[in-house]
Amino acid sequence: MEQQYLSKLHPTVDYGAGVFLLIIGILTILGNSAVLVTAVKRSSHLKSPELLIINLAVTDLGMAISMYPLAIASAWNHAWLGGDASCIYYALMGFLFGVSSMMTLCMMAVIRFLVTNSSTSNSNTINKNAVCILIAFIWLGSLLWAILPLLGWGYYGPEPFGISCTIAWSEFHNSANGFSFILSMFILCTLLPALTILSCYVGIAWKVRKAYQEIQNSDRIPNAAKLERRLTLMAVFVSIGFLGAWTPYTAVSFWSIFNSSKSLHPVITLLPCLFAKSSTAYNPFIYYVFSKTFRREIKQMKCCCGWRAHFFNTENSIENPMSMMWMGRENACVCPTAKANNGEASTQ
């Protein structure tokens, strides 16, 4: 085992990091799977901007499935598993899904800005085909950036704490190759998208504030205005969550560019990395707060799961089998459909 792949952390910290990633992975898989299931059930009612939310769920789910098991196993092994090959794979997956998420958030902000400033309806402003093409370009662009280090521009390498891999930030000063790659990546994949997101939501906030001033003398705020505000707030919180989770990691990475990574304690480099990975888990919670439809679908899932657990409970079935059966049938038929009929067909 090469020295660079050995953990620089105390074994207790390694175990803790593995447990944290396991919890984040479970939450990510459950939450984003629920988002995808909801999307499949409502595929005929989906609006164009919602395709980007689905894409964001796919990126989060992909990161959890392709990366977290290897990271957890390495943490509990106290050394990176698989050597150079798995390190390159892990870093490539992280870069691919990270750039995809960032670009998806950027396009979400742009589309919300266009919709908010348009006098026509969402469907007339941006159609689904255009969004699908946009998503395809997001993935192609992200894949191109991810494979560039394999083609000789930029490098992948282990993190300072030894049990994770990413872009080799220390190569910024060591070679012109590393310098040009990191600088280009930072400007095109981080800085410009972040500024675009900020500019769009500032523009949206100004537009919404102006609209509310125009209707402040009305008896009530139109439902369309309430919906736009809720959708915008949801998108803002998703973006803030992602950028907030990755900002500490970006700061530590930049410290590694201009200073030796040995100047930071390994735990200091580990915590921002774990915090960044937590960004895959909490988007479904944001959707649950702001989306009535998603909230209703989750309650239906809970209702169905509760019925199944109740129906297959051996003790209850033995005590009163007919009662349990009819109760299960009632829950299965009434609970989902009654609530679904009460909800509108729109996403939010």
Tab-separated table of C-alpha atoms in Angstrom:
chain	number	residue	atom	x	y	z
A	1	MET	CA	0.000	0.000	0.000
A	2	GLU	CA	1.417	3.370	-1.081
A	3	GLN	CA	1.894	5.920	1.664
A	4	GLN	CA	-0.413	8.434	-0.036
A	5	TYR	CA	-3.358	6.028	0.232
A	6	LEU	CA	-2.977	5.397	3.958
A	7	SER	CA	-5.370	7.230	6.242
A	8	LYS	CA	-3.891	10.209	8.061
A	9	LEU	CA	-6.755	10.128	10.554
A	10	HIS	CA	-7.290	8.444	13.888
A	11	PRO	CA	-9.165	5.113	13.471
A	12	THR	CA	-12.094	6.482	15.470
A	13	VAL	CA	-12.404	9.387	13.035
A	14	ASP	CA	-12.282	6.953	10.110
A	15	TYR	CA	-15.126	4.916	11.583
A	16	GLY	CA	-17.105	8.086	12.268
A	17	ALA	CA	-16.605	9.306	8.699
A	18	GLY	CA	-17.767	5.938	7.384
A	19	VAL	CA	-20.897	5.998	9.544
A	20	PHE	CA	-21.668	9.570	8.470
A	21	LEU	CA	-21.355	8.650	4.789
A	22	LEU	CA	-23.505	5.579	5.351
A	23	ILE	CA	-26.286	7.714	6.856
A	24	ILE	CA	-25.971	10.311	4.092
A	25	GLY	CA	-26.000	7.554	1.476
A	26	ILE	CA	-29.172	5.983	2.880
A	27	LEU	CA	-30.943	9.347	3.084
A	28	THR	CA	-29.802	10.220	-0.434
A	29	ILE	CA	-31.004	6.954	-1.944
A	30	LEU	CA	-34.350	6.966	-0.133
A	31	GLY	CA	-35.089	10.657	-0.695
A	32	ASN	CA	-34.071	10.916	-4.328
A	33	SER	CA	-35.678	7.568	-5.166
A	34	ALA	CA	-38.916	9.045	-3.809
A	35	VAL	CA	-38.422	12.048	-6.111
A	36	LEU	CA	-37.952	9.770	-9.124
A	37	VAL	CA	-40.922	7.571	-8.196
A	38	THR	CA	-43.085	10.682	-7.892
A	39	ALA	CA	-41.845	11.870	-11.285
A	40	VAL	CA	-42.672	8.533	-12.919
A	41	LYS	CA	-46.172	8.489	-11.404
A	42	ARG	CA	-46.786	12.038	-12.598
A	43	SER	CA	-44.891	11.868	-15.884
A	44	SER	CA	-47.872	13.082	-17.920
A	45	HIS	CA	-48.281	16.160	-15.688
A	46	LEU	CA	-44.628	17.179	-15.418
A	47	LYS	CA	-43.738	20.695	-16.475
A	48	SER	CA	-40.567	21.539	-18.351
A	49	PRO	CA	-38.580	23.060	-15.423
A	50	GLU	CA	-39.306	19.972	-13.311
A	51	LEU	CA	-37.137	17.881	-15.629
A	52	LEU	CA	-34.143	19.705	-14.172
A	53	ILE	CA	-35.229	18.729	-10.654
A	54	ILE	CA	-35.360	15.120	-11.838
A	55	ASN	CA	-31.887	15.486	-13.335
A	56	LEU	CA	-30.614	16.864	-10.037
A	57	ALA	CA	-32.060	13.831	-8.251
A	58	VAL	CA	-30.282	11.565	-10.758
A	59	THR	CA	-26.931	13.255	-10.118
A	60	ASP	CA	-27.337	12.968	-6.346
A	61	LEU	CA	-28.426	9.345	-6.597
A	62	GLY	CA	-25.580	8.560	-8.992
A	63	MET	CA	-23.021	10.036	-6.625
A	64	ALA	CA	-24.361	8.064	-3.669
A	65	ILE	CA	-24.424	4.752	-5.542
A	66	SER	CA	-21.150	5.058	-7.449
A	67	MET	CA	-18.981	6.724	-4.779
A	68	TYR	CA	-20.170	6.283	-1.217
A	69	PRO	CA	-19.737	2.485	-0.898
A	70	LEU	CA	-16.056	2.758	-1.880
A	71	ALA	CA	-15.528	5.734	0.447
A	72	ILE	CA	-17.218	3.935	3.361
A	73	ALA	CA	-15.211	0.735	2.812
A	74	SER	CA	-11.965	2.714	2.598
A	75	ALA	CA	-12.757	4.657	5.761
A	76	TRP	CA	-13.406	1.467	7.703
A	77	ASN	CA	-10.297	-0.106	6.162
A	78	HIS	CA	-8.200	2.916	7.312
A	79	ALA	CA	-6.663	3.012	3.813
A	80	TRP	CA	-7.857	3.663	0.286
A	81	LEU	CA	-8.981	0.494	-1.476
A	82	GLY	CA	-7.981	-0.288	-5.042
A	83	GLY	CA	-4.956	1.943	-5.502
A	84	ASP	CA	-4.592	4.289	-8.485
A	85	ALA	CA	-7.370	2.745	-10.606
A	86	SER	CA	-10.115	3.150	-8.006
A	87	CYS	CA	-8.768	6.579	-7.047
A	88	ILE	CA	-9.121	7.819	-10.636
A	89	TYR	CA	-12.578	6.229	-10.880
A	90	TYR	CA	-13.739	7.863	-7.638
A	91	ALA	CA	-12.387	11.296	-8.559
A	92	LEU	CA	-13.867	11.066	-12.065
A	93	MET	CA	-17.323	10.174	-10.707
A	94	GLY	CA	-17.153	12.991	-8.185
A	95	PHE	CA	-16.147	15.508	-10.833
A	96	LEU	CA	-18.782	14.249	-13.300
A	97	PHE	CA	-21.704	14.411	-10.877
A	98	GLY	CA	-20.427	17.595	-9.222
A	99	VAL	CA	-20.235	19.534	-12.492
A	100	SER	CA	-23.596	18.089	-13.598
A	101	SER	CA	-25.222	19.286	-10.382
A	102	MET	CA	-23.697	22.743	-10.674
A	103	MET	CA	-24.753	23.169	-14.291
A	104	THR	CA	-28.244	21.849	-13.529
A	105	LEU	CA	-28.649	24.411	-10.752
A	106	CYS	CA	-27.401	27.104	-13.098
A	107	MET	CA	-29.961	26.161	-15.756
A	108	MET	CA	-32.700	25.988	-13.112
A	109	ALA	CA	-31.900	29.576	-12.143
A	110	VAL	CA	-31.859	30.746	-15.763
A	111	ILE	CA	-35.167	29.054	-16.570
A	112	ARG	CA	-36.828	30.410	-13.431
A	113	PHE	CA	-35.577	33.870	-14.407
A	114	LEU	CA	-36.995	33.506	-17.939
A	115	VAL	CA	-40.321	32.178	-16.647
A	116	THR	CA	-40.641	34.897	-14.012
A	117	ASN	CA	-39.949	37.635	-16.550
A	118	SER	CA	-42.175	36.162	-19.239
A	119	SER	CA	-45.777	37.184	-19.757
A	120	THR	CA	-46.674	33.774	-21.177
A	121	SER	CA	-47.177	30.489	-19.374
A	122	ASN	CA	-44.390	28.097	-18.519
A	123	SER	CA	-45.303	25.660	-21.273
A	124	ASN	CA	-45.205	28.384	-23.907
A	125	THR	CA	-41.920	29.783	-22.682
A	126	ILE	CA	-39.779	26.624	-22.597
A	127	ASN	CA	-40.919	23.248	-23.903
A	128	LYS	CA	-39.840	19.829	-22.689
A	129	ASN	CA	-37.779	19.050	-25.774
A	130	ALA	CA	-35.651	22.130	-25.211
A	131	VAL	CA	-35.046	21.152	-21.584
A	132	CYS	CA	-34.178	17.569	-22.588
A	133	ILE	CA	-31.635	18.870	-25.080
A	134	LEU	CA	-30.276	21.169	-22.381
A	135	ILE	CA	-29.904	18.228	-19.972
A	136	ALA	CA	-28.110	16.215	-22.667
A	137	PHE	CA	-25.614	19.059	-23.141
A	138	ILE	CA	-25.134	19.276	-19.362
A	139	TRP	CA	-24.146	15.612	-19.224
A	140	LEU	CA	-21.946	15.774	-22.313
A	141	GLY	CA	-20.150	18.854	-21.014
A	142	SER	CA	-19.705	17.329	-17.564
A	143	LEU	CA	-18.386	14.093	-19.041
A	144	LEU	CA	-15.918	16.024	-21.180
A	145	TRP	CA	-14.562	17.871	-18.143
A	146	ALA	CA	-14.349	14.642	-16.164
A	147	ILE	CA	-12.305	12.764	-18.780
A	148	LEU	CA	-9.925	15.638	-19.566
A	149	PRO	CA	-7.471	14.571	-16.809
A	150	LEU	CA	-7.446	11.093	-18.375
A	151	LEU	CA	-6.506	12.683	-21.689
A	152	GLY	CA	-3.568	14.547	-20.177
A	153	TRP	CA	-4.992	17.904	-19.115
A	154	GLY	CA	-5.110	18.036	-15.325
A	155	TYR	CA	-4.620	15.299	-12.744
A	156	TYR	CA	-6.548	13.233	-10.232
A	157	GLY	CA	-5.066	12.267	-6.874
A	158	PRO	CA	-5.748	11.418	-3.220
A	159	GLU	CA	-7.116	13.900	-0.712
A	160	PRO	CA	-4.721	15.095	2.030
A	161	PHE	CA	-6.408	12.836	4.609
A	162	GLY	CA	-5.768	9.768	2.437
A	163	ILE	CA	-9.146	8.005	2.104
A	164	SER	CA	-10.726	9.961	-0.743
A	165	CYS	CA	-9.692	11.193	-4.186
A	166	THR	CA	-10.344	14.328	-6.194
A	167	ILE	CA	-8.626	16.807	-8.513
A	168	ALA	CA	-4.933	17.166	-7.703
A	169	TRP	CA	-5.105	20.746	-6.434
A	170	SER	CA	-1.419	20.807	-5.505
A	171	GLU	CA	-0.515	20.582	-9.206
A	172	PHE	CA	-1.589	24.216	-9.616
A	173	HIS	CA	1.969	25.392	-8.940
A	174	ASN	CA	3.824	22.249	-9.923
A	175	SER	CA	3.075	22.330	-13.641
A	176	ALA	CA	1.617	24.545	-16.360
A	177	ASN	CA	-0.720	21.669	-17.191
A	178	GLY	CA	-2.217	21.599	-13.698
A	179	PHE	CA	-2.299	25.405	-13.502
A	180	SER	CA	-4.261	25.858	-16.737
A	181	PHE	CA	-6.705	23.030	-15.948
A	182	ILE	CA	-7.548	24.162	-12.425
A	183	LEU	CA	-7.859	27.807	-13.458
A	184	SER	CA	-10.122	26.975	-16.410
A	185	MET	CA	-12.194	24.563	-14.345
A	186	PHE	CA	-12.648	27.104	-11.558
A	187	ILE	CA	-13.756	29.881	-13.919
A	188	LEU	CA	-16.029	27.841	-16.204
A	189	CYS	CA	-17.425	25.226	-13.807
A	190	THR	CA	-17.583	27.145	-10.531
A	191	LEU	CA	-17.281	30.925	-10.757
A	192	LEU	CA	-19.417	31.665	-13.837
A	193	PRO	CA	-22.254	29.274	-12.862
A	194	ALA	CA	-22.281	30.665	-9.303
A	195	LEU	CA	-22.426	34.251	-10.580
A	196	THR	CA	-25.178	33.282	-13.017
A	197	ILE	CA	-27.218	31.695	-10.220
A	198	LEU	CA	-26.756	34.759	-8.018
A	199	SER	CA	-27.628	37.189	-10.808
A	200	CYS	CA	-30.756	35.277	-11.832
A	201	TYR	CA	-32.163	35.052	-8.319
A	202	VAL	CA	-31.396	38.698	-7.616
A	203	GLY	CA	-33.295	39.542	-10.811
A	204	ILE	CA	-36.155	37.270	-9.784
A	205	ALA	CA	-36.306	38.829	-6.319
A	206	TRP	CA	-36.499	42.295	-7.855
A	207	LYS	CA	-39.242	41.174	-10.260
A	208	VAL	CA	-41.296	39.456	-7.544
A	209	ARG	CA	-40.938	42.453	-5.217
A	210	LYS	CA	-42.131	44.748	-7.995
A	211	ALA	CA	-45.082	42.464	-8.736
A	212	TYR	CA	-46.097	42.381	-5.072
A	213	GLN	CA	-45.927	46.161	-4.871
A	214	GLU	CA	-48.331	46.372	-7.812
A	215	ILE	CA	-50.888	44.101	-6.156
A	216	GLN	CA	-50.420	45.167	-2.538
A	217	ASN	CA	-53.653	47.140	-2.642
A	218	SER	CA	-55.611	44.106	-3.788
A	219	ASP	CA	-57.767	42.100	-1.406
A	220	ARG	CA	-55.698	38.980	-1.909
A	221	ILE	CA	-52.573	37.816	-3.694
A	222	PRO	CA	-53.325	35.771	-6.853
A	223	ASN	CA	-52.629	32.046	-6.628
A	224	ALA	CA	-50.245	32.279	-9.577
A	225	ALA	CA	-48.111	34.801	-7.709
A	226	LYS	CA	-48.064	32.575	-4.618
A	227	LEU	CA	-47.029	29.599	-6.734
A	228	GLU	CA	-44.229	31.530	-8.417
A	229	ARG	CA	-42.937	32.692	-5.054
A	230	ARG	CA	-42.991	29.161	-3.646
A	231	LEU	CA	-41.243	27.680	-6.686
A	232	THR	CA	-38.624	30.397	-6.608
A	233	LEU	CA	-37.991	29.919	-2.890
A	234	MET	CA	-37.595	26.179	-3.421
A	235	ALA	CA	-35.053	26.716	-6.196
A	236	VAL	CA	-33.208	29.304	-4.100
A	237	PHE	CA	-32.933	26.966	-1.110
A	238	VAL	CA	-31.717	24.101	-3.305
A	239	SER	CA	-29.035	26.353	-4.773
A	240	ILE	CA	-28.041	27.785	-1.390
A	241	GLY	CA	-27.827	24.283	0.029
A	242	PHE	CA	-25.527	23.070	-2.728
A	243	LEU	CA	-23.297	26.145	-2.796
A	244	GLY	CA	-23.199	26.337	0.992
A	245	ALA	CA	-22.198	22.682	1.285
A	246	TRP	CA	-19.405	22.972	-1.269
A	247	THR	CA	-18.023	26.375	-0.268
A	248	PRO	CA	-15.945	25.081	2.712
A	249	TYR	CA	-14.504	22.354	0.494
A	250	THR	CA	-13.651	24.903	-2.176
A	251	ALA	CA	-11.947	27.089	0.426
A	252	VAL	CA	-9.817	24.201	1.717
A	253	SER	CA	-8.961	23.188	-1.846
A	254	PHE	CA	-7.786	26.701	-2.614
A	255	TRP	CA	-5.720	26.671	0.538
A	256	SER	CA	-4.071	23.532	-0.812
A	257	ILE	CA	-3.330	25.383	-4.051
A	258	PHE	CA	-1.401	28.214	-2.441
A	259	ASN	CA	-0.097	26.391	0.628
A	260	SER	CA	1.100	22.937	1.470
A	261	SER	CA	-1.737	20.584	2.365
A	262	LYS	CA	0.402	19.426	5.299
A	263	SER	CA	-0.151	22.843	6.896
A	264	LEU	CA	-3.739	21.782	7.675
A	265	HIS	CA	-4.668	19.066	10.133
A	266	PRO	CA	-6.163	16.046	8.302
A	267	VAL	CA	-9.445	16.449	10.170
A	268	ILE	CA	-9.725	20.029	8.869
A	269	THR	CA	-9.512	18.693	5.305
A	270	LEU	CA	-11.919	15.829	6.055
A	271	LEU	CA	-14.835	17.825	7.504
A	272	PRO	CA	-15.457	20.059	4.436
A	273	CYS	CA	-15.323	16.942	2.251
A	274	LEU	CA	-18.008	15.228	4.328
A	275	PHE	CA	-20.070	18.409	4.449
A	276	ALA	CA	-19.919	18.678	0.645
A	277	LYS	CA	-21.118	15.099	0.234
A	278	SER	CA	-24.108	15.839	2.469
A	279	SER	CA	-25.459	18.051	-0.335
A	280	THR	CA	-26.856	14.940	-2.034
A	281	ALA	CA	-29.221	14.178	0.848
A	282	TYR	CA	-31.313	17.207	1.708
A	283	ASN	CA	-32.906	18.313	-1.576
A	284	PRO	CA	-35.872	15.936	-1.068
A	285	PHE	CA	-36.490	17.565	2.315
A	286	ILE	CA	-36.625	20.961	0.599
A	287	TYR	CA	-39.087	19.595	-1.974
A	288	TYR	CA	-41.200	18.186	0.863
A	289	VAL	CA	-41.455	21.609	2.490
A	290	PHE	CA	-42.259	23.600	-0.648
A	291	SER	CA	-44.071	21.142	-2.936
A	292	LYS	CA	-47.634	20.150	-2.036
A	293	THR	CA	-47.627	17.429	-4.670
A	294	PHE	CA	-44.413	15.824	-3.422
A	295	ARG	CA	-45.726	16.020	0.133
A	296	ARG	CA	-48.933	14.296	-0.929
A	297	GLU	CA	-47.058	11.555	-2.797
A	298	ILE	CA	-44.823	10.862	0.196
A	299	LYS	CA	-47.866	10.566	2.442
A	300	GLN	CA	-49.402	8.126	-0.022
A	301	MET	CA	-46.204	6.049	0.015
A	302	LYS	CA	-46.210	6.055	3.807
A	303	CYS	CA	-49.859	5.068	3.792
A	304	CYS	CA	-49.252	2.174	1.407
A	305	CYS	CA	-46.162	1.008	3.296
A	306	GLY	CA	-48.071	1.254	6.574
A	307	TRP	CA	-50.879	-0.843	5.121
A	308	ARG	CA	-48.475	-3.520	3.910
A	309	ALA	CA	-46.675	-3.670	7.237
A	310	HIS	CA	-50.021	-3.857	9.022
A	311	PHE	CA	-51.365	-6.531	6.689
A	312	PHE	CA	-48.317	-8.785	7.011
A	313	ASN	CA	-48.012	-8.398	10.768
A	314	THR	CA	-48.416	-11.991	11.959
A	315	GLU	CA	-49.655	-11.252	15.476
A	316	ASN	CA	-52.351	-8.837	14.350
A	317	SER	CA	-53.430	-11.144	11.566
A	318	ILE	CA	-53.824	-14.044	13.968
A	319	GLU	CA	-55.696	-12.012	16.554
A	320	ASN	CA	-58.246	-10.591	14.114
A	321	PRO	CA	-57.565	-11.607	10.503
A	322	MET	CA	-60.790	-10.268	8.994
A	323	SER	CA	-60.467	-6.953	10.785
A	324	MET	CA	-56.893	-6.560	9.596
A	325	MET	CA	-57.772	-7.469	6.028
A	326	TRP	CA	-60.631	-5.008	5.750
A	327	MET	CA	-58.636	-2.305	7.452
A	328	GLY	CA	-55.816	-2.898	4.979
A	329	ARG	CA	-58.145	-2.757	2.018
A	330	GLU	CA	-59.706	0.436	3.260
A	331	ASN	CA	-56.309	2.078	3.682
A	332	ALA	CA	-55.103	0.866	0.302
A	333	CYS	CA	-58.117	2.145	-1.597
A	334	VAL	CA	-59.309	5.205	0.250
A	335	CYS	CA	-56.135	6.782	1.543
A	336	PRO	CA	-54.222	7.263	-1.736
A	337	THR	CA	-57.114	8.032	-4.055
A	338	ALA	CA	-58.992	10.372	-1.797
A	339	LYS	CA	-55.946	12.479	-1.243
A	340	ALA	CA	-54.976	12.371	-4.906
A	341	ASN	CA	-58.407	13.562	-5.957
A	342	ASN	CA	-58.227	16.458	-3.557
A	343	GLY	CA	-54.898	17.632	-5.031
A	344	GLU	CA	-54.522	19.585	-8.202
A	345	ALA	CA	-52.731	18.197	-11.250
A	346	SER	CA	-50.030	20.819	-11.154
A	347	THR	CA	-46.666	19.979	-9.674
A	348	GLN	CA	-46.789	22.370	-6.804
